[in-house]
Amino acid sequence: MKNRMCEMFGIDVPIFAFSHCRDVVVEVSKAGGLGVLGMARMSPERLRRELKWIDEHIDGKPYGIDILMPVSYQDAGELKFDPERLFPKEHLDFVRGLLDDAGIPKLPPEDADALVRDLLSELSFTPAESARMLDIALEHPISLIVNALGSPPKELVERAHARGIKVAALAGRPKHALRHKENGCDFVIAVGTEAAGHTGTITSMVLWPRIVDAVAPLPVLGGGGVGRGRQVAAALALGCEGVWCGSIWLKTVQSEVIPEIKAKMFAADSDDAVLTRSVTGKPCRTLRCAFTDAYDAPGAPKPLPAPLQNILWWSEGRVRVERIRAREFLTYPVGQIVGDMTAQASVRDVVYEMMDELVEAQQRLHAMFG
Ligand SMILES: Cc1cc2nc3c(=O)[nH]c(=O)nc-3n(C[C@H](O)[C@H](O)[C@H](O)COP(=O)(O)O)c2cc1C
């Protein structure tokens, strides 16, 4: 394929892959697309290791990083991990009661240290930590920086551009996309509500062409609900110049997802990908589980603001749940295309199948106008 996004990065197909998994990043770039490593929740040491590994395995192909540069997070810099002080009693009782009633064992004391370590790396959401992570990433041959929350600061854009690195940002509304353009982004990623993770309420079908028109002539990638070739064709038809996919890689052999969660995903339908504040405190689309159901039930407490809800779920729920892999509570961010995800495949096969189906769609449309 040939278009501005392919030319910008010297790639064969304008398929951009968000993943927290270095293997997925490498495989997508080697299959002709562009892998982007999500850096959230990584310690600086782990980030160094992951980027070094990518550099050693990616055969010189381009790749990018996705960084959370928060603007509106409550400052958790002074946080001492003391659940009783940190969380309102109602919330602690709610989550603890839920897991106790389900018979999920409490954490043994020896796990407490690991928990605090995890939580501290979770706080890399703060602006100071994000800036440190960016410095590490700039020591590597990255081609793209994607800003996950809000517009990238102009200084970041200037630093990146001075090194020949492109910058983009996610937008769930046209006004956010315009702000990204003003701040100097090279392209915008329009993400519809179908998407996994933090997302807005406008569907891709409506959002993509609105953002394409709003930021023209800047190129736009369509994200949210893209996992197959017909959806790539739809994105291109709506004016996008490529796609941004996250959920589809979760089903791959290479993905970071544990088998128990993969099995739940393969059995799930699209409406099992629920938009909830119960996991992070912000609207986040994730696989429905007993925890998200409990917060949806009448009388449940209102989720705490970010990042507190995230820390509450992580420390009081997730660690206990994952220790014994308690199926009914296991969850992971995933978008509505989960209903289409029914079996494992390699990353390479996913990319090739997308391209095959795109070509079929293009031929079918072409024949209609023949
Ligand atoms: C497991 C998972 C975690 C995600 N975490 C982030 C993140 O940390 N930063 C970010 O910008 N987007 C994150 N996303 C969202 C993706 O960037 C992307 O917008 C989304 O997956 C696209 O929609 P799709 O899921 O329908 O493909 C995540 C997606 C998944 C699947």
XYZ file of C-alpha atoms and ligand atoms in Angstrom:
401
model
C 0.000 0.000 0.000
C 1.019 3.565 -0.552
C -0.186 6.565 1.404
C 1.159 9.311 3.648
C 1.289 7.102 6.737
C 3.243 4.410 4.906
C 5.620 7.028 3.567
C 6.026 8.770 6.939
C 7.496 5.597 8.494
C 8.630 3.575 5.472
C 6.148 0.785 6.300
C 4.253 -1.565 3.948
C 0.798 -1.342 5.523
C -0.720 1.440 7.651
C -1.583 -0.878 10.542
C -0.439 0.573 13.867
C -0.481 -1.719 16.868
C -0.737 -0.610 20.470
C 0.555 -3.280 22.835
C 2.063 -3.625 26.292
C 3.870 -6.695 24.955
C 7.284 -6.337 23.328
C 6.808 -9.508 21.229
C 3.666 -8.060 19.632
C 5.450 -4.764 18.899
C 8.311 -6.571 17.181
C 6.083 -8.979 15.215
C 3.788 -6.233 13.887
C 6.724 -4.130 12.713
C 8.326 -7.191 11.108
C 5.021 -8.004 9.341
C 5.076 -4.570 7.677
C 3.041 -2.458 10.117
C 4.249 -0.430 13.083
C 4.302 -1.653 16.684
C 3.911 0.841 19.533
C 4.889 -0.185 23.067
C 2.574 0.980 25.866
C 4.850 2.147 28.690
C 2.242 2.636 31.421
C 2.827 0.586 34.556
C 6.464 -0.145 33.695
C 9.303 0.668 36.042
C 12.235 2.571 34.477
C 14.390 -0.595 34.748
C 11.810 -2.696 32.975
C 11.367 -0.073 30.240
C 15.145 -0.110 29.596
C 15.093 -3.919 29.330
C 12.063 -3.983 27.012
C 13.443 -1.349 24.627
C 16.842 -3.035 24.501
C 15.110 -6.342 23.668
C 13.045 -4.694 20.940
C 16.159 -3.098 19.428
C 17.836 -6.508 19.346
C 14.904 -8.322 17.704
C 13.135 -5.897 15.377
C 15.587 -6.135 12.441
C 15.874 -2.364 12.171
C 12.149 -1.901 11.485
C 10.470 1.219 12.898
C 8.563 1.190 16.198
C 7.116 3.642 18.668
C 6.199 4.171 22.299
C 2.968 5.237 23.959
C 3.362 7.376 27.045
C 0.858 8.584 29.604
C 1.440 12.291 30.237
C -1.332 13.013 32.708
C -2.683 16.510 33.098
C -5.564 16.064 35.519
C -4.514 13.280 37.856
C -4.746 13.766 41.583
C -1.197 14.125 42.893
C -0.221 10.853 44.498
C 3.462 11.765 44.851
C 3.387 11.702 48.641
C 1.551 8.438 48.751
C 2.435 6.085 51.590
C 0.747 2.775 51.126
C -1.667 2.610 54.030
C -5.037 1.327 52.795
C -6.943 2.418 55.918
C -5.775 6.028 55.484
C -5.844 6.077 51.700
C -9.316 4.741 50.936
C -12.701 5.604 52.461
C -13.878 2.777 54.732
C -16.984 2.196 52.615
C -14.810 1.334 49.600
C -12.398 -0.864 51.491
C -15.267 -2.792 53.084
C -17.012 -3.101 49.724
C -14.059 -4.597 47.869
C -12.803 -6.727 50.751
C -16.341 -8.004 51.435
C -16.824 -8.899 47.791
C -13.669 -10.999 47.651
C -14.115 -12.496 51.128
C -17.670 -13.563 50.252
C -16.365 -15.186 47.073
C -13.873 -17.172 49.163
C -10.777 -15.559 47.645
C -7.896 -15.912 50.115
C -6.318 -12.834 51.684
C -2.745 -11.963 50.692
C 0.005 -13.636 52.705
C 2.238 -11.015 54.388
C 5.251 -11.993 52.230
C 3.389 -10.661 49.166
C 3.018 -7.218 50.708
C 6.466 -5.985 49.551
C 5.848 -6.989 45.966
C 2.492 -5.252 46.129
C 3.986 -1.961 47.293
C 6.615 -2.181 44.526
C 3.903 -2.707 41.912
C 1.900 0.172 43.271
C 4.839 2.523 43.187
C 5.497 1.711 39.544
C 1.784 2.262 38.943
C 2.401 5.818 40.057
C 4.532 6.374 36.981
C 1.293 8.000 35.845
C 2.516 11.197 37.518
C 4.023 13.900 35.247
C 7.497 13.659 36.849
C 7.686 9.897 36.321
C 6.396 10.169 32.767
C 9.123 12.680 31.937
C 11.771 10.294 33.305
C 10.387 7.448 31.223
C 10.507 9.643 28.143
C 14.214 10.378 28.726
C 14.876 6.634 28.760
C 12.868 6.076 25.573
C 14.794 8.834 23.783
C 18.005 6.827 24.244
C 16.542 4.282 21.775
C 15.888 4.508 17.999
C 12.131 5.135 18.319
C 10.244 6.578 15.331
C 7.040 7.622 17.049
C 5.797 8.924 20.392
C 2.081 8.606 21.089
C 0.601 10.614 23.915
C -2.206 8.716 25.555
C -3.915 11.250 27.787
C -4.452 14.787 26.524
C -2.264 16.793 24.157
C 1.492 16.359 24.173
C 3.235 19.412 25.665
C 4.868 21.579 22.974
C 8.321 20.981 24.538
C 7.861 17.253 24.061
C 6.919 17.770 20.410
C 9.942 20.007 19.842
C 12.322 17.551 21.510
C 10.948 14.705 19.429
C 10.986 16.615 16.153
C 14.587 17.717 16.739
C 15.473 13.991 16.659
C 13.288 13.195 13.647
C 10.689 11.424 15.824
C 7.007 11.826 14.917
C 4.402 12.644 17.559
C 0.719 11.711 17.676
C -2.068 11.652 20.238
C -5.361 9.888 20.847
C -8.615 11.822 20.501
C -12.167 10.803 21.323
C -13.693 14.135 20.289
C -12.970 16.608 17.451
C -12.024 19.387 19.899
C -9.306 17.189 21.415
C -8.004 16.433 17.921
C -7.793 20.153 17.137
C -5.759 20.746 20.296
C -3.334 17.997 19.234
C -2.959 19.689 15.856
C -2.280 23.076 17.513
C 0.385 21.494 19.732
C 2.249 20.222 16.668
C 1.242 16.560 16.337
C 2.170 14.935 13.024
C -1.094 13.002 12.944
C -4.083 12.267 15.118
C -5.486 8.920 16.261
C -9.300 9.062 16.376
C -10.499 6.460 18.864
C -14.167 5.542 19.038
C -15.991 4.268 22.089
C -15.718 0.647 20.890
C -12.064 0.667 21.969
C -10.368 -1.056 24.865
C -9.070 1.062 27.708
C -9.858 4.704 28.425
C -12.289 5.848 25.805
C -15.027 8.368 25.081
C -18.652 7.864 24.113
C -18.717 8.611 20.356
C -18.683 5.633 17.991
C -15.901 5.222 15.425
C -18.398 5.424 12.557
C -19.372 8.954 13.613
C -16.072 10.097 15.089
C -13.554 9.205 12.372
C -14.917 11.406 9.533
C -15.574 14.275 11.957
C -11.949 14.229 13.100
C -10.661 13.754 9.546
C -12.543 16.938 8.549
C -11.600 18.835 11.719
C -7.808 18.422 11.405
C -7.426 18.288 7.592
C -4.933 18.141 5.978
C -3.313 16.307 8.920
C -3.513 12.499 8.490
C -5.743 10.522 10.850
C -5.643 6.902 12.029
C -8.941 5.227 12.883
C -8.993 3.295 16.144
C -11.685 1.628 18.218
C -13.293 -1.489 16.786
C -10.700 -2.441 14.172
C -9.652 -6.078 14.111
C -10.340 -7.218 10.563
C -9.897 -6.115 6.987
C -13.446 -4.901 6.420
C -12.993 -2.551 9.361
C -9.713 -1.315 7.855
C -11.607 -0.706 4.592
C -14.252 1.241 6.547
C -11.589 3.417 8.176
C -10.013 4.189 4.803
C -13.457 4.859 3.273
C -14.213 7.327 6.076
C -11.075 9.311 5.289
C -8.541 7.773 7.676
C -5.100 6.890 6.324
C -4.510 3.882 8.500
C -5.704 2.074 11.602
C -4.751 1.902 15.266
C -5.550 -1.433 16.901
C -5.155 -2.642 20.487
C -7.620 -5.404 21.348
C -6.953 -7.728 18.425
C -3.360 -8.447 19.561
C -4.635 -9.810 22.878
C -5.779 -12.966 21.123
C -2.386 -13.687 19.627
C 0.034 -16.401 20.632
C 2.541 -13.663 21.444
C 0.294 -11.575 23.718
C 0.847 -10.984 27.422
C -2.646 -12.202 28.370
C -2.793 -15.249 30.665
C -4.636 -18.326 29.296
C -7.547 -17.975 31.760
C -8.318 -14.425 30.554
C -7.822 -15.415 26.914
C -10.390 -18.203 27.404
C -12.843 -15.691 28.881
C -12.263 -13.380 25.910
C -12.865 -16.184 23.413
C -16.206 -16.919 25.092
C -17.241 -13.246 25.378
C -19.630 -11.274 23.213
C -19.239 -7.589 22.295
C -21.415 -6.390 25.174
C -19.134 -8.139 27.652
C -16.640 -5.330 26.944
C -18.117 -2.849 29.425
C -17.323 0.832 29.880
C -16.773 1.267 33.617
C -15.079 3.573 36.121
C -14.695 0.737 38.610
C -11.222 -0.328 37.496
C -9.299 2.943 37.072
C -11.623 5.734 38.175
C -11.954 6.947 34.565
C -14.266 5.433 31.935
C -12.341 2.381 30.769
C -13.604 -0.449 28.549
C -12.714 -3.768 30.054
C -13.879 -7.364 30.154
C -16.969 -7.679 32.350
C -16.331 -9.583 35.601
C -17.781 -9.999 39.087
C -15.980 -6.810 40.186
C -17.383 -4.581 37.403
C -20.838 -6.147 37.933
C -20.704 -5.390 41.662
C -19.943 -1.700 41.022
C -22.829 -1.565 38.536
C -25.288 -3.011 41.042
C -27.692 -0.730 42.953
C -26.234 0.545 46.236
C -22.594 0.136 45.166
C -20.235 2.998 46.086
C -19.373 5.521 43.363
C -15.844 4.698 42.095
C -13.064 6.881 43.548
C -11.231 9.384 41.308
C -8.141 8.277 39.362
C -5.646 7.045 40.325
C -7.162 5.995 43.685
C -9.749 3.604 42.253
C -7.007 1.939 40.240
C -4.848 1.515 43.342
C -7.838 0.253 45.334
C -8.677 -2.378 42.708
C -5.041 -3.320 42.267
C -4.105 -3.623 45.927
C -7.308 -4.978 47.419
C -8.661 -6.910 44.454
C -6.447 -7.682 41.525
C -3.455 -9.095 43.359
C -5.672 -11.438 45.402
C -7.657 -12.443 42.321
C -4.662 -13.092 40.078
C -2.787 -15.081 42.731
C -5.333 -17.848 42.452
C -6.584 -16.875 38.991
C -10.169 -16.581 40.273
C -11.974 -16.849 36.966
C -15.109 -14.862 37.784
C -13.055 -11.802 38.871
C -10.383 -11.867 36.156
C -10.568 -8.905 33.806
C -8.433 -7.066 31.262
C -8.996 -4.030 29.024
C -10.645 -5.134 25.790
C -12.871 -3.513 23.176
C -16.125 -4.552 21.538
C -14.330 -6.592 18.874
C -13.879 -9.187 21.634
C -17.079 -10.715 20.221
C -15.130 -11.510 17.065
C -12.124 -12.938 18.896
C -12.677 -16.677 19.181
C -9.302 -18.394 18.761
C -5.558 -17.788 18.980
C -3.504 -16.791 15.928
C -0.016 -15.462 15.389
C 0.507 -11.706 15.035
C 1.731 -12.260 11.495
C -1.440 -14.184 10.567
C -3.622 -11.428 12.031
C -1.862 -8.806 9.900
C -2.000 -10.927 6.743
C -5.676 -11.831 7.269
C -6.493 -8.151 7.729
C -4.772 -7.336 4.474
C -6.496 -10.203 2.606
C -9.923 -9.114 3.809
C -9.133 -5.493 2.972
C -8.272 -6.472 -0.598
C -11.501 -8.517 -0.880
C -13.535 -5.562 0.394
C -11.832 -3.234 -2.025
C -12.526 -5.600 -4.940
C -16.156 -6.046 -3.943
C -16.676 -2.291 -3.813
C -14.807 -1.803 -7.059
C -17.026 -4.389 -8.801
C -20.144 -2.495 -7.692
C -18.982 0.623 -9.452
C -17.497 -1.416 -12.342
C -4.810 -4.122 27.106
C -4.901 -2.714 26.607
C -4.320 -1.684 27.340
C -4.368 -0.385 26.866
N -3.694 0.594 27.544
C -3.498 1.782 26.921
C -2.526 2.712 27.402
O -1.854 2.474 28.402
N -2.346 3.857 26.707
C -3.076 4.117 25.554
O -2.832 5.136 24.910
N -4.000 3.287 25.099
C -4.198 2.107 25.720
N -5.081 1.214 25.190
C -5.962 1.611 24.074
C -5.263 1.487 22.717
O -4.283 2.485 22.584
C -6.255 1.691 21.558
O -6.724 3.024 21.571
C -7.438 0.783 21.543
O -7.090 -0.524 21.903
C -8.041 0.790 20.123
O -9.264 0.159 20.049
P -9.443 -1.443 19.944
O -9.200 -1.927 21.313
O -10.872 -1.602 19.517
O -8.461 -1.940 18.949
C -5.071 -0.094 25.658
C -5.665 -1.129 24.944
C -5.583 -2.425 25.388
C -6.197 -3.524 24.564
